[in-house]
Amino acid sequence: MKNKVIGSFLMFVLLLGIFNGTSLKQAEAAEQPNMIVTSIKLPVYRNFEELSDHQIHLSPSYTRYAELSYNDKVTILSEKDYAAKIRMEDGREGWVHRAYLNSDIKNQTWLVKKERNLRHTSDGSETPFDKIPDNSKVYVLEVTPDTKYYKIETVDEPKKQGWIYNWYLEKEQFMSITGGSNVIPFEFGKKGTTTNSISIFTPLNTNANVTANAINQFINYKTKWTNTLMTGMGSSYIEAQNQTGLNAIYLVAHSGLETRWGTSGIVANKYNYYGINANDLQPLTDAYNYFSKSSGIVAGAIFINQTYVNRDTLMKNSLDPYQQPTLDNMRFNSTYHQYSSDEAWASKIAQIAKEFTAFTANTGWKNLEGKWYYYNQDWTLKTGWLQAGGKWYYLNQSGVMQTGWLYSGGKWYYLDNGGVMKTGWLSTGGKWYFLDGNGAMKTGWVSTRGKWYYMNKSGTMQTGWVLVSRKWYYLYNDGHMAANTTIGKYRLGKNGAMI
């Protein structure tokens, strides 16, 4: 019998271990999905601070931790903002930009900007057997180590597969070019549309469905309601979108990053909202100068549109015709004509744009920095009394919802911890008060549910003997007035007054 019990116990432990082991492995798989690198060259950083702080990279002693190539496999360990902590196949851990990881390479579509010959080999020596036309939609299957040739497959029918040259042609529009990406990650579904969803792969020549008020309120939120050179400039961003076709959300996010939300020296001295020509060595000296806040926003957007996003709108004989229509392509362009030296520049702007979209997704109540605000349908900030959901609230001149005692219009009101105006009996601070149907605190005599109570000048309910208008009354411990009775040796009439 003893051996059977031991045997049964061991079997139970074994089964428990099997089931627990299975559950543990499933949990690990859910938390650490295997992902594929869909960036041509993906830097790996030692920590999030190194990934996000460009100043670290400017140190003469800085060295790259690691670099991944297209189709490399990693395991995601955790995510933070626009970054992911990963484990590489050699077991090392580091941080990368999350947007460049996919579960399948065909989850990412790519744009071929200019026509390219299609070959069976990757060295360019073979005679082309076909062509890939301008603005083609493809998948990238492989990349040569020098990143010059991509093996692609067209997304649309008829299917074509082969190798194309990625870099800009060495001579284009009478210019000698070294580098430049002709094949870039691209969200075709947003091309030529109205969208409030901006990623690093979104074409920036799209329209945002936003209002100047919504932009202004987001800027207020980001500046913590402190006046800066971005405060109240929503209409200028809408005008910049109208004149250039560049997405207003992108323009706001770009400005917010470059100017630290309107507080940088460059915007203060030169009304330069986009860091245009602000070189790392002497940014303030080299940055372009604009004559007003509005011109800095609008004319700066025109510069970005003509010089990067829609590059061929300038003289084609003066600049190469290769557009850089996405944040990713503006920053990473095979080392040629790149907007910023900060490797997190594109991801940071996209992160701000994502925050903007979440903020403006709906009006009404918003908890910002631990305080509640209410936005009207037109994105004006509600102040004063507000009726919402059948309840009354009060928001001060800054729009912050109030709680506790409130003095308004010569009367006292009480708002609970949720901001709701109270009516009827209120117990707070060890004292009782009575608030009428409009929420106003009562003083003097109060009649409710057939009984009389007396509140002093501070609104506090009284008990025991009270002298009112030269007459004595008695109030029981629960506050209601005694009447038609004798208290001690004193007789009280039907109106409660001592006879």
Short mmCIF file of C-alpha atoms in Angstrom, two decimals:
data_model
loop_
_atom_site.label_atom_id
_atom_site.label_comp_id
_atom_site.label_asym_id
_atom_site.label_seq_id
_atom_site.Cartn_x
_atom_site.Cartn_y
_atom_site.Cartn_z
CA MET A 1 0.00 0.00 0.00
CA LYS A 2 2.83 2.36 0.91
CA ASN A 3 4.55 1.76 -2.44
CA LYS A 4 1.27 2.50 -4.29
CA VAL A 5 0.85 5.78 -2.43
CA ILE A 6 4.44 6.80 -3.18
CA GLY A 7 4.02 5.80 -6.81
CA SER A 8 0.81 7.79 -7.15
CA PHE A 9 2.45 10.81 -5.53
CA LEU A 10 5.41 10.66 -7.90
CA MET A 11 3.09 10.40 -10.88
CA PHE A 12 1.16 13.46 -9.64
CA VAL A 13 4.39 15.44 -9.27
CA LEU A 14 5.52 14.35 -12.75
CA LEU A 15 2.23 15.37 -14.35
CA LEU A 16 2.23 18.65 -12.44
CA GLY A 17 5.72 19.36 -13.70
CA ILE A 18 4.73 18.56 -17.27
CA PHE A 19 1.66 20.81 -17.21
CA ASN A 20 3.48 23.62 -15.43
CA GLY A 21 6.40 23.32 -17.81
CA THR A 22 4.07 23.50 -20.79
CA SER A 23 2.32 26.56 -19.38
CA LEU A 24 5.65 28.24 -18.66
CA LYS A 25 6.90 27.64 -22.18
CA GLN A 26 3.63 28.98 -23.63
CA ALA A 27 3.90 32.09 -21.45
CA GLU A 28 7.49 32.65 -22.54
CA ALA A 29 6.49 32.25 -26.18
CA ALA A 30 3.68 34.78 -25.72
CA GLU A 31 6.00 37.30 -24.06
CA GLN A 32 8.99 36.77 -26.35
CA PRO A 33 7.83 36.40 -29.94
CA ASN A 34 10.42 35.64 -32.59
CA MET A 35 10.62 38.56 -34.95
CA ILE A 36 12.38 39.30 -38.24
CA VAL A 37 14.45 42.41 -38.89
CA THR A 38 12.96 44.37 -41.79
CA SER A 39 15.52 47.16 -41.77
CA ILE A 40 18.47 47.05 -44.13
CA LYS A 41 20.84 47.85 -41.27
CA LEU A 42 19.41 47.99 -37.75
CA PRO A 43 21.60 49.48 -34.98
CA VAL A 44 21.50 47.72 -31.62
CA TYR A 45 22.01 49.82 -28.50
CA ARG A 46 23.12 48.81 -25.02
CA ASN A 47 20.09 50.40 -23.33
CA PHE A 48 17.12 52.63 -24.03
CA GLU A 49 19.02 55.75 -23.01
CA GLU A 50 21.67 55.10 -25.63
CA LEU A 51 18.97 54.53 -28.25
CA SER A 52 17.06 57.70 -27.42
CA ASP A 53 19.81 60.17 -26.47
CA HIS A 54 21.58 61.43 -29.58
CA GLN A 55 24.20 63.27 -27.52
CA ILE A 56 25.68 59.94 -26.41
CA HIS A 57 26.48 59.12 -30.04
CA LEU A 58 28.40 62.38 -30.50
CA SER A 59 31.06 61.41 -27.96
CA PRO A 60 34.44 60.64 -29.60
CA SER A 61 34.67 57.47 -27.52
CA TYR A 62 31.26 56.15 -28.60
CA THR A 63 31.25 52.72 -30.27
CA ARG A 64 28.40 50.82 -31.84
CA TYR A 65 27.25 47.88 -29.70
CA ALA A 66 25.93 45.75 -32.57
CA GLU A 67 24.17 45.92 -35.92
CA LEU A 68 21.58 43.58 -37.39
CA SER A 69 20.92 42.92 -41.05
CA TYR A 70 17.78 42.30 -43.06
CA ASN A 71 16.10 38.96 -42.25
CA ASP A 72 18.02 38.49 -38.99
CA LYS A 73 15.91 36.96 -36.25
CA VAL A 74 15.49 38.32 -32.73
CA THR A 75 13.28 37.75 -29.70
CA ILE A 76 11.43 40.68 -28.15
CA LEU A 77 11.80 40.80 -24.38
CA SER A 78 9.95 44.05 -23.63
CA GLU A 79 8.86 47.32 -25.24
CA LYS A 80 9.10 50.98 -24.28
CA ASP A 81 7.69 53.84 -26.33
CA TYR A 82 9.15 53.37 -29.82
CA ALA A 83 11.80 50.84 -28.80
CA ALA A 84 12.06 47.13 -28.03
CA LYS A 85 14.48 45.22 -25.87
CA ILE A 86 15.61 42.16 -27.82
CA ARG A 87 17.75 39.06 -27.59
CA MET A 88 19.88 38.31 -30.64
CA GLU A 89 20.60 34.84 -31.95
CA ASP A 90 24.04 34.89 -30.29
CA GLY A 91 22.36 35.44 -26.91
CA ARG A 92 23.28 39.10 -26.47
CA GLU A 93 20.58 41.54 -25.44
CA GLY A 94 20.08 45.13 -26.56
CA TRP A 95 17.59 47.75 -27.72
CA VAL A 96 16.33 48.53 -31.22
CA HIS A 97 13.66 50.63 -32.91
CA ARG A 98 10.44 48.61 -32.72
CA ALA A 99 9.08 49.65 -36.14
CA TYR A 100 11.76 47.61 -37.90
CA LEU A 101 10.67 44.25 -36.46
CA ASN A 102 7.97 42.12 -38.09
CA SER A 103 6.68 38.59 -37.71
CA ASP A 104 6.85 38.15 -41.50
CA ILE A 105 8.82 40.08 -44.11
CA LYS A 106 5.64 40.28 -46.19
CA ASN A 107 3.99 42.34 -43.47
CA GLN A 108 6.07 45.25 -44.81
CA THR A 109 5.49 46.66 -48.28
CA TRP A 110 8.16 48.70 -50.10
CA LEU A 111 8.00 51.47 -52.68
CA VAL A 112 10.24 51.45 -55.74
CA LYS A 113 10.48 55.17 -56.47
CA LYS A 114 12.06 55.12 -59.93
CA GLU A 115 12.01 52.43 -62.60
CA ARG A 116 14.64 49.69 -62.26
CA ASN A 117 15.84 46.79 -64.38
CA LEU A 118 14.99 43.31 -63.06
CA ARG A 119 17.71 40.64 -63.14
CA HIS A 120 18.16 37.03 -62.04
CA THR A 121 21.46 37.82 -60.29
CA SER A 122 22.53 40.35 -57.71
CA ASP A 123 25.71 41.74 -59.25
CA GLY A 124 24.19 43.69 -62.15
CA SER A 125 26.22 41.81 -64.75
CA GLU A 126 23.35 39.87 -66.28
CA THR A 127 21.13 41.29 -69.00
CA PRO A 128 17.79 42.42 -67.50
CA PHE A 129 14.84 40.20 -68.25
CA ASP A 130 12.18 42.73 -67.21
CA LYS A 131 11.59 46.13 -65.61
CA ILE A 132 9.97 47.32 -62.39
CA PRO A 133 8.16 50.60 -63.20
CA ASP A 134 8.02 53.79 -61.16
CA ASN A 135 6.03 53.70 -57.91
CA SER A 136 5.83 49.91 -57.81
CA LYS A 137 4.68 48.05 -54.69
CA VAL A 138 6.96 45.18 -53.75
CA TYR A 139 8.16 42.90 -50.98
CA VAL A 140 11.87 42.78 -50.21
CA LEU A 141 13.06 39.19 -49.86
CA GLU A 142 16.84 39.57 -49.60
CA VAL A 143 19.49 42.31 -49.52
CA THR A 144 23.13 42.12 -50.58
CA PRO A 145 25.69 42.93 -47.85
CA ASP A 146 26.61 46.23 -49.53
CA THR A 147 22.86 47.12 -49.60
CA LYS A 148 23.05 48.01 -53.29
CA TYR A 149 20.83 45.20 -54.60
CA TYR A 150 17.47 43.96 -53.33
CA LYS A 151 15.72 40.76 -54.27
CA ILE A 152 12.09 41.78 -54.63
CA GLU A 153 8.71 40.29 -55.44
CA THR A 154 5.91 42.43 -56.78
CA VAL A 155 2.80 42.51 -54.61
CA ASP A 156 0.31 42.86 -57.45
CA GLU A 157 -0.30 40.51 -60.33
CA PRO A 158 1.36 39.49 -62.53
CA LYS A 159 3.95 38.43 -59.97
CA LYS A 160 7.56 39.22 -60.77
CA GLN A 161 10.64 38.27 -58.77
CA GLY A 162 14.28 39.15 -59.18
CA TRP A 163 17.08 41.56 -58.21
CA ILE A 164 16.98 45.34 -58.62
CA TYR A 165 19.47 48.11 -57.89
CA ASN A 166 18.48 50.03 -54.75
CA TRP A 167 20.79 53.04 -54.64
CA TYR A 168 20.10 56.15 -56.64
CA LEU A 169 21.68 56.00 -60.07
CA GLU A 170 25.19 57.39 -60.03
CA LYS A 171 24.21 60.17 -62.43
CA GLU A 172 20.74 61.63 -62.14
CA GLN A 173 19.68 65.05 -63.40
CA PHE A 174 23.32 66.00 -64.09
CA MET A 175 24.42 65.18 -60.54
CA SER A 176 26.81 62.57 -59.23
CA ILE A 177 25.16 60.65 -56.41
CA THR A 178 26.60 58.12 -53.99
CA GLY A 179 23.99 56.42 -51.85
CA GLY A 180 20.31 57.23 -51.54
CA SER A 181 17.49 54.68 -51.24
CA ASN A 182 15.30 54.07 -54.25
CA VAL A 183 13.42 51.27 -52.46
CA ILE A 184 11.84 52.25 -49.13
CA PRO A 185 9.30 50.87 -46.64
CA PHE A 186 5.98 52.53 -47.47
CA GLU A 187 2.34 52.43 -46.35
CA PHE A 188 0.52 52.38 -49.67
CA GLY A 189 -2.91 52.29 -48.04
CA LYS A 190 -2.46 55.84 -46.74
CA LYS A 191 -1.14 57.33 -49.97
CA GLY A 192 -3.25 60.30 -51.07
CA THR A 193 -5.68 59.86 -48.17
CA THR A 194 -6.78 61.71 -45.07
CA THR A 195 -5.19 60.08 -42.04
CA ASN A 196 -4.48 60.93 -38.43
CA SER A 197 -2.34 57.83 -37.99
CA ILE A 198 1.32 58.62 -38.66
CA SER A 199 4.08 56.03 -38.50
CA ILE A 200 7.65 56.31 -39.75
CA PHE A 201 6.48 54.67 -43.00
CA THR A 202 3.43 56.88 -43.64
CA PRO A 203 3.58 59.15 -46.71
CA LEU A 204 3.77 62.63 -45.21
CA ASN A 205 1.95 64.23 -48.15
CA THR A 206 -1.39 63.23 -46.63
CA ASN A 207 -4.04 65.37 -44.94
CA ALA A 208 -4.91 65.23 -41.25
CA ASN A 209 -8.52 65.63 -40.19
CA VAL A 210 -7.86 68.03 -37.30
CA THR A 211 -8.81 71.54 -36.26
CA ALA A 212 -6.69 74.42 -35.07
CA ASN A 213 -8.35 74.17 -31.66
CA ALA A 214 -7.43 70.50 -31.32
CA ILE A 215 -3.81 71.32 -32.19
CA ASN A 216 -3.78 74.18 -29.68
CA GLN A 217 -5.12 72.00 -26.89
CA PHE A 218 -2.54 69.29 -27.56
CA ILE A 219 0.22 71.90 -27.48
CA ASN A 220 -1.20 73.23 -24.19
CA TYR A 221 -1.09 69.72 -22.79
CA LYS A 222 2.52 69.17 -23.89
CA THR A 223 3.66 72.54 -22.54
CA LYS A 224 1.72 72.02 -19.29
CA TRP A 225 -0.33 75.12 -20.12
CA THR A 226 2.76 77.34 -20.16
CA ASN A 227 2.89 79.94 -22.93
CA THR A 228 5.61 79.15 -25.47
CA LEU A 229 6.26 80.02 -29.12
CA MET A 230 4.03 77.08 -30.12
CA THR A 231 1.08 78.19 -28.00
CA GLY A 232 -1.97 79.15 -30.06
CA MET A 233 -0.31 78.41 -33.41
CA GLY A 234 -2.81 75.75 -34.52
CA SER A 235 -4.15 77.82 -37.41
CA SER A 236 -0.62 78.20 -38.83
CA TYR A 237 -0.16 74.42 -38.91
CA ILE A 238 -3.48 74.07 -40.72
CA GLU A 239 -2.34 76.76 -43.19
CA ALA A 240 0.97 74.92 -43.66
CA GLN A 241 -0.94 71.73 -44.46
CA ASN A 242 -3.16 73.58 -46.94
CA GLN A 243 -0.21 75.17 -48.73
CA THR A 244 2.11 72.16 -48.85
CA GLY A 245 -0.05 69.05 -48.61
CA LEU A 246 2.06 67.88 -45.66
CA ASN A 247 0.18 66.27 -42.80
CA ALA A 248 -0.50 68.82 -40.03
CA ILE A 249 -0.04 66.22 -37.29
CA TYR A 250 3.43 65.45 -38.61
CA LEU A 251 4.27 69.17 -38.72
CA VAL A 252 3.17 69.67 -35.10
CA ALA A 253 5.11 66.61 -33.95
CA HIS A 254 8.23 67.67 -35.88
CA SER A 255 8.03 71.17 -34.38
CA GLY A 256 7.49 69.82 -30.89
CA LEU A 257 10.60 67.66 -31.11
CA GLU A 258 12.89 70.24 -32.69
CA THR A 259 11.86 73.20 -30.50
CA ARG A 260 11.19 71.40 -27.22
CA TRP A 261 7.60 72.57 -27.61
CA GLY A 262 8.49 76.14 -28.45
CA THR A 263 11.24 76.75 -25.89
CA SER A 264 14.50 76.20 -27.81
CA GLY A 265 16.98 78.95 -28.57
CA ILE A 266 16.63 78.38 -32.31
CA VAL A 267 12.90 79.04 -32.36
CA ALA A 268 13.26 81.93 -29.90
CA ASN A 269 15.93 83.68 -31.98
CA LYS A 270 15.01 82.67 -35.52
CA TYR A 271 11.40 81.40 -35.53
CA ASN A 272 12.82 78.19 -36.96
CA TYR A 273 10.32 75.50 -35.95
CA TYR A 274 11.79 72.49 -37.75
CA GLY A 275 15.50 72.76 -37.00
CA ILE A 276 16.16 73.54 -40.65
CA ASN A 277 19.91 73.65 -41.34
CA ALA A 278 20.67 73.48 -37.59
CA ASN A 279 23.93 71.58 -37.89
CA ASP A 280 25.27 69.69 -34.87
CA LEU A 281 28.45 71.78 -34.52
CA GLN A 282 26.80 75.22 -34.42
CA PRO A 283 23.01 74.79 -34.66
CA LEU A 284 21.96 78.29 -33.65
CA THR A 285 24.43 79.98 -36.00
CA ASP A 286 23.63 77.85 -39.04
CA ALA A 287 19.87 77.51 -38.61
CA TYR A 288 17.75 79.35 -41.16
CA ASN A 289 16.06 82.55 -40.04
CA TYR A 290 12.33 83.35 -40.44
CA PHE A 291 10.68 86.71 -39.69
CA SER A 292 7.64 85.58 -37.67
CA LYS A 293 6.08 82.61 -35.89
CA SER A 294 3.61 81.98 -38.68
CA SER A 295 6.24 82.23 -41.43
CA GLY A 296 8.51 79.87 -39.53
CA ILE A 297 5.75 77.26 -39.49
CA VAL A 298 4.41 77.76 -43.03
CA ALA A 299 7.59 78.66 -44.94
CA GLY A 300 9.49 75.99 -43.02
CA ALA A 301 6.93 73.41 -44.14
CA ILE A 302 7.30 74.59 -47.73
CA PHE A 303 11.06 74.08 -47.46
CA ILE A 304 10.63 70.52 -46.14
CA ASN A 305 8.09 69.74 -48.84
CA GLN A 306 10.24 70.99 -51.69
CA THR A 307 13.58 69.77 -50.37
CA TYR A 308 12.59 66.37 -48.99
CA VAL A 309 9.05 65.00 -49.20
CA ASN A 310 8.18 66.16 -52.75
CA ARG A 311 11.73 66.77 -53.86
CA ASP A 312 11.01 66.88 -57.58
CA THR A 313 8.84 70.01 -57.20
CA LEU A 314 12.03 72.08 -57.46
CA MET A 315 14.06 72.49 -60.64
CA LYS A 316 14.80 68.98 -61.81
CA ASN A 317 18.12 70.03 -63.25
CA SER A 318 19.20 71.41 -59.90
CA LEU A 319 18.19 68.63 -57.51
CA ASP A 320 17.85 64.92 -57.98
CA PRO A 321 14.22 63.86 -58.41
CA TYR A 322 14.17 61.27 -55.62
CA GLN A 323 11.46 62.09 -53.16
CA GLN A 324 11.82 61.24 -49.48
CA PRO A 325 8.15 60.92 -48.58
CA THR A 326 8.38 59.26 -45.15
CA LEU A 327 10.03 59.99 -41.81
CA ASP A 328 12.06 56.82 -42.19
CA ASN A 329 13.33 57.87 -45.61
CA MET A 330 14.07 61.43 -44.51
CA ARG A 331 16.29 60.04 -41.75
CA PHE A 332 17.69 56.84 -43.32
CA ASN A 333 18.52 57.31 -46.98
CA SER A 334 21.62 55.17 -47.45
CA THR A 335 23.72 58.01 -45.94
CA TYR A 336 22.64 60.50 -48.65
CA HIS A 337 20.67 63.72 -48.03
CA GLN A 338 19.40 62.86 -44.53
CA TYR A 339 17.43 65.32 -42.42
CA SER A 340 18.87 64.55 -39.00
CA SER A 341 21.89 62.88 -37.43
CA ASP A 342 19.77 61.60 -34.54
CA GLU A 343 19.07 57.93 -35.27
CA ALA A 344 15.86 58.12 -33.20
CA TRP A 345 14.61 61.27 -34.97
CA ALA A 346 11.96 59.54 -37.10
CA SER A 347 10.76 57.30 -34.26
CA LYS A 348 10.48 60.24 -31.86
CA ILE A 349 8.32 62.25 -34.27
CA ALA A 350 6.11 59.24 -34.97
CA GLN A 351 5.73 58.67 -31.23
CA ILE A 352 4.57 62.27 -30.72
CA ALA A 353 2.16 61.90 -33.66
CA LYS A 354 0.79 58.74 -32.06
CA GLU A 355 0.29 60.63 -28.80
CA PHE A 356 -1.48 63.44 -30.68
CA THR A 357 -3.85 60.98 -32.34
CA ALA A 358 -4.69 59.34 -29.02
CA PHE A 359 -5.24 62.74 -27.39
CA THR A 360 -7.58 63.99 -30.12
CA ALA A 361 -9.44 60.72 -30.66
CA ASN A 362 -12.37 62.08 -28.67
CA THR A 363 -13.49 65.17 -26.81
CA GLY A 364 -15.09 65.16 -23.37
CA TRP A 365 -13.29 64.12 -20.18
CA LYS A 366 -9.51 63.71 -20.17
CA ASN A 367 -7.19 62.90 -17.27
CA LEU A 368 -4.00 64.83 -17.95
CA GLU A 369 -1.08 64.82 -15.53
CA GLY A 370 -3.41 63.60 -12.77
CA LYS A 371 -6.02 66.33 -13.34
CA TRP A 372 -9.37 66.12 -15.07
CA TYR A 373 -10.40 68.43 -17.92
CA TYR A 374 -13.42 68.57 -20.19
CA TYR A 375 -13.15 69.46 -23.89
CA ASN A 376 -16.16 70.67 -25.83
CA GLN A 377 -16.94 69.32 -29.29
CA ASP A 378 -15.09 72.25 -30.87
CA TRP A 379 -12.03 71.50 -28.67
CA THR A 380 -12.48 74.58 -26.53
CA LEU A 381 -11.71 73.89 -22.88
CA LYS A 382 -14.77 73.92 -20.66
CA THR A 383 -14.71 76.16 -17.57
CA GLY A 384 -17.34 76.88 -14.94
CA TRP A 385 -20.34 74.64 -14.31
CA LEU A 386 -20.75 71.54 -16.48
CA GLN A 387 -23.64 69.10 -16.63
CA ALA A 388 -22.55 65.73 -17.97
CA GLY A 389 -24.22 62.37 -17.61
CA GLY A 390 -26.95 63.90 -15.49
CA LYS A 391 -24.42 65.20 -12.94
CA TRP A 392 -22.94 68.60 -12.24
CA TYR A 393 -19.22 69.42 -12.12
CA TYR A 394 -17.21 72.60 -11.78
CA LEU A 395 -14.01 73.41 -13.71
CA ASN A 396 -11.87 76.39 -12.71
CA GLN A 397 -10.50 79.06 -15.08
CA SER A 398 -7.68 76.70 -16.09
CA GLY A 399 -10.20 73.99 -16.91
CA VAL A 400 -9.29 71.76 -13.96
CA MET A 401 -12.16 69.84 -12.37
CA GLN A 402 -12.65 70.85 -8.74
CA THR A 403 -13.34 68.74 -5.66
CA GLY A 404 -14.27 69.61 -2.06
CA TRP A 405 -15.82 72.90 -1.02
CA LEU A 406 -16.40 75.44 -3.77
CA TYR A 407 -17.51 79.08 -3.43
CA SER A 408 -19.32 80.22 -6.58
CA GLY A 409 -21.81 83.01 -7.18
CA GLY A 410 -21.99 83.89 -3.51
CA LYS A 411 -22.87 80.34 -2.45
CA TRP A 412 -21.01 77.29 -1.14
CA TYR A 413 -21.15 73.93 -2.93
CA TYR A 414 -19.52 70.59 -2.25
CA LEU A 415 -17.98 68.38 -4.97
CA ASP A 416 -17.05 64.81 -4.07
CA ASN A 417 -13.75 63.11 -4.96
CA GLY A 418 -15.14 62.38 -8.42
CA GLY A 419 -16.02 66.05 -8.90
CA VAL A 420 -19.78 65.44 -8.67
CA MET A 421 -21.82 68.17 -6.99
CA LYS A 422 -23.58 66.84 -3.90
CA THR A 423 -27.14 67.57 -2.79
CA GLY A 424 -28.98 66.72 0.42
CA TRP A 425 -27.20 65.73 3.60
CA LEU A 426 -23.40 65.81 3.64
CA SER A 427 -21.08 64.55 6.36
CA THR A 428 -17.52 65.82 6.16
CA GLY A 429 -14.89 66.75 8.70
CA GLY A 430 -17.02 65.29 11.49
CA LYS A 431 -19.85 67.76 10.80
CA TRP A 432 -23.19 67.64 8.97
CA TYR A 433 -24.32 70.06 6.27
CA PHE A 434 -27.37 70.31 4.05
CA LEU A 435 -27.18 71.16 0.34
CA ASP A 436 -30.36 72.11 -1.50
CA GLY A 437 -31.55 70.70 -4.84
CA ASN A 438 -29.22 73.10 -6.68
CA GLY A 439 -26.27 72.05 -4.54
CA ALA A 440 -26.06 75.27 -2.52
CA MET A 441 -25.21 74.93 1.16
CA LYS A 442 -28.07 75.95 3.42
CA THR A 443 -27.91 78.06 6.58
CA GLY A 444 -30.66 78.74 9.10
CA TRP A 445 -33.77 76.58 9.31
CA VAL A 446 -34.06 73.60 6.93
CA SER A 447 -37.17 71.45 6.53
CA THR A 448 -36.70 67.99 5.02
CA ARG A 449 -38.81 64.84 5.24
CA GLY A 450 -41.21 66.46 7.65
CA LYS A 451 -38.60 67.54 10.18
CA TRP A 452 -36.85 70.80 10.96
CA TYR A 453 -33.10 71.29 11.39
CA TYR A 454 -30.98 74.33 12.10
CA MET A 455 -27.65 75.19 10.37
CA ASN A 456 -25.42 77.93 11.74
CA LYS A 457 -23.79 80.63 9.63
CA SER A 458 -21.07 78.16 8.62
CA GLY A 459 -23.69 75.67 7.48
CA THR A 460 -23.01 73.22 10.30
CA MET A 461 -26.00 71.31 11.65
CA GLN A 462 -26.69 72.18 15.29
CA THR A 463 -27.74 69.99 18.23
CA GLY A 464 -28.93 70.76 21.77
CA TRP A 465 -30.30 74.17 22.79
CA VAL A 466 -30.07 76.99 20.24
CA LEU A 467 -31.20 80.61 20.45
CA VAL A 468 -32.78 81.84 17.21
CA SER A 469 -34.43 85.24 16.88
CA ARG A 470 -34.57 85.53 20.70
CA LYS A 471 -36.33 82.16 21.03
CA TRP A 472 -34.96 78.91 22.39
CA TYR A 473 -35.25 75.63 20.51
CA TYR A 474 -34.02 72.14 21.24
CA LEU A 475 -32.42 69.90 18.57
CA TYR A 476 -31.98 66.20 19.20
CA ASN A 477 -28.63 64.41 18.64
CA ASP A 478 -29.61 63.68 15.02
CA GLY A 479 -30.31 67.41 14.60
CA HIS A 480 -34.09 67.41 14.19
CA MET A 481 -36.09 69.95 16.19
CA ALA A 482 -38.15 68.93 19.22
CA ALA A 483 -41.77 70.16 19.29
CA ASN A 484 -44.88 69.72 21.42
CA THR A 485 -42.85 68.13 24.19
CA THR A 486 -40.98 68.83 27.41
CA ILE A 487 -37.21 68.82 27.55
CA GLY A 488 -36.10 68.71 31.17
CA LYS A 489 -38.28 71.33 32.88
CA TYR A 490 -38.92 73.35 29.72
CA ARG A 491 -42.02 73.12 27.59
CA LEU A 492 -41.76 73.44 23.80
CA GLY A 493 -44.69 74.46 21.65
CA LYS A 494 -45.85 72.95 18.37
CA ASN A 495 -43.48 75.29 16.43
CA GLY A 496 -40.57 74.14 18.63
CA ALA A 497 -40.07 77.41 20.48
CA MET A 498 -39.81 77.33 24.28
CA ILE A 499 -43.07 78.47 25.87
#
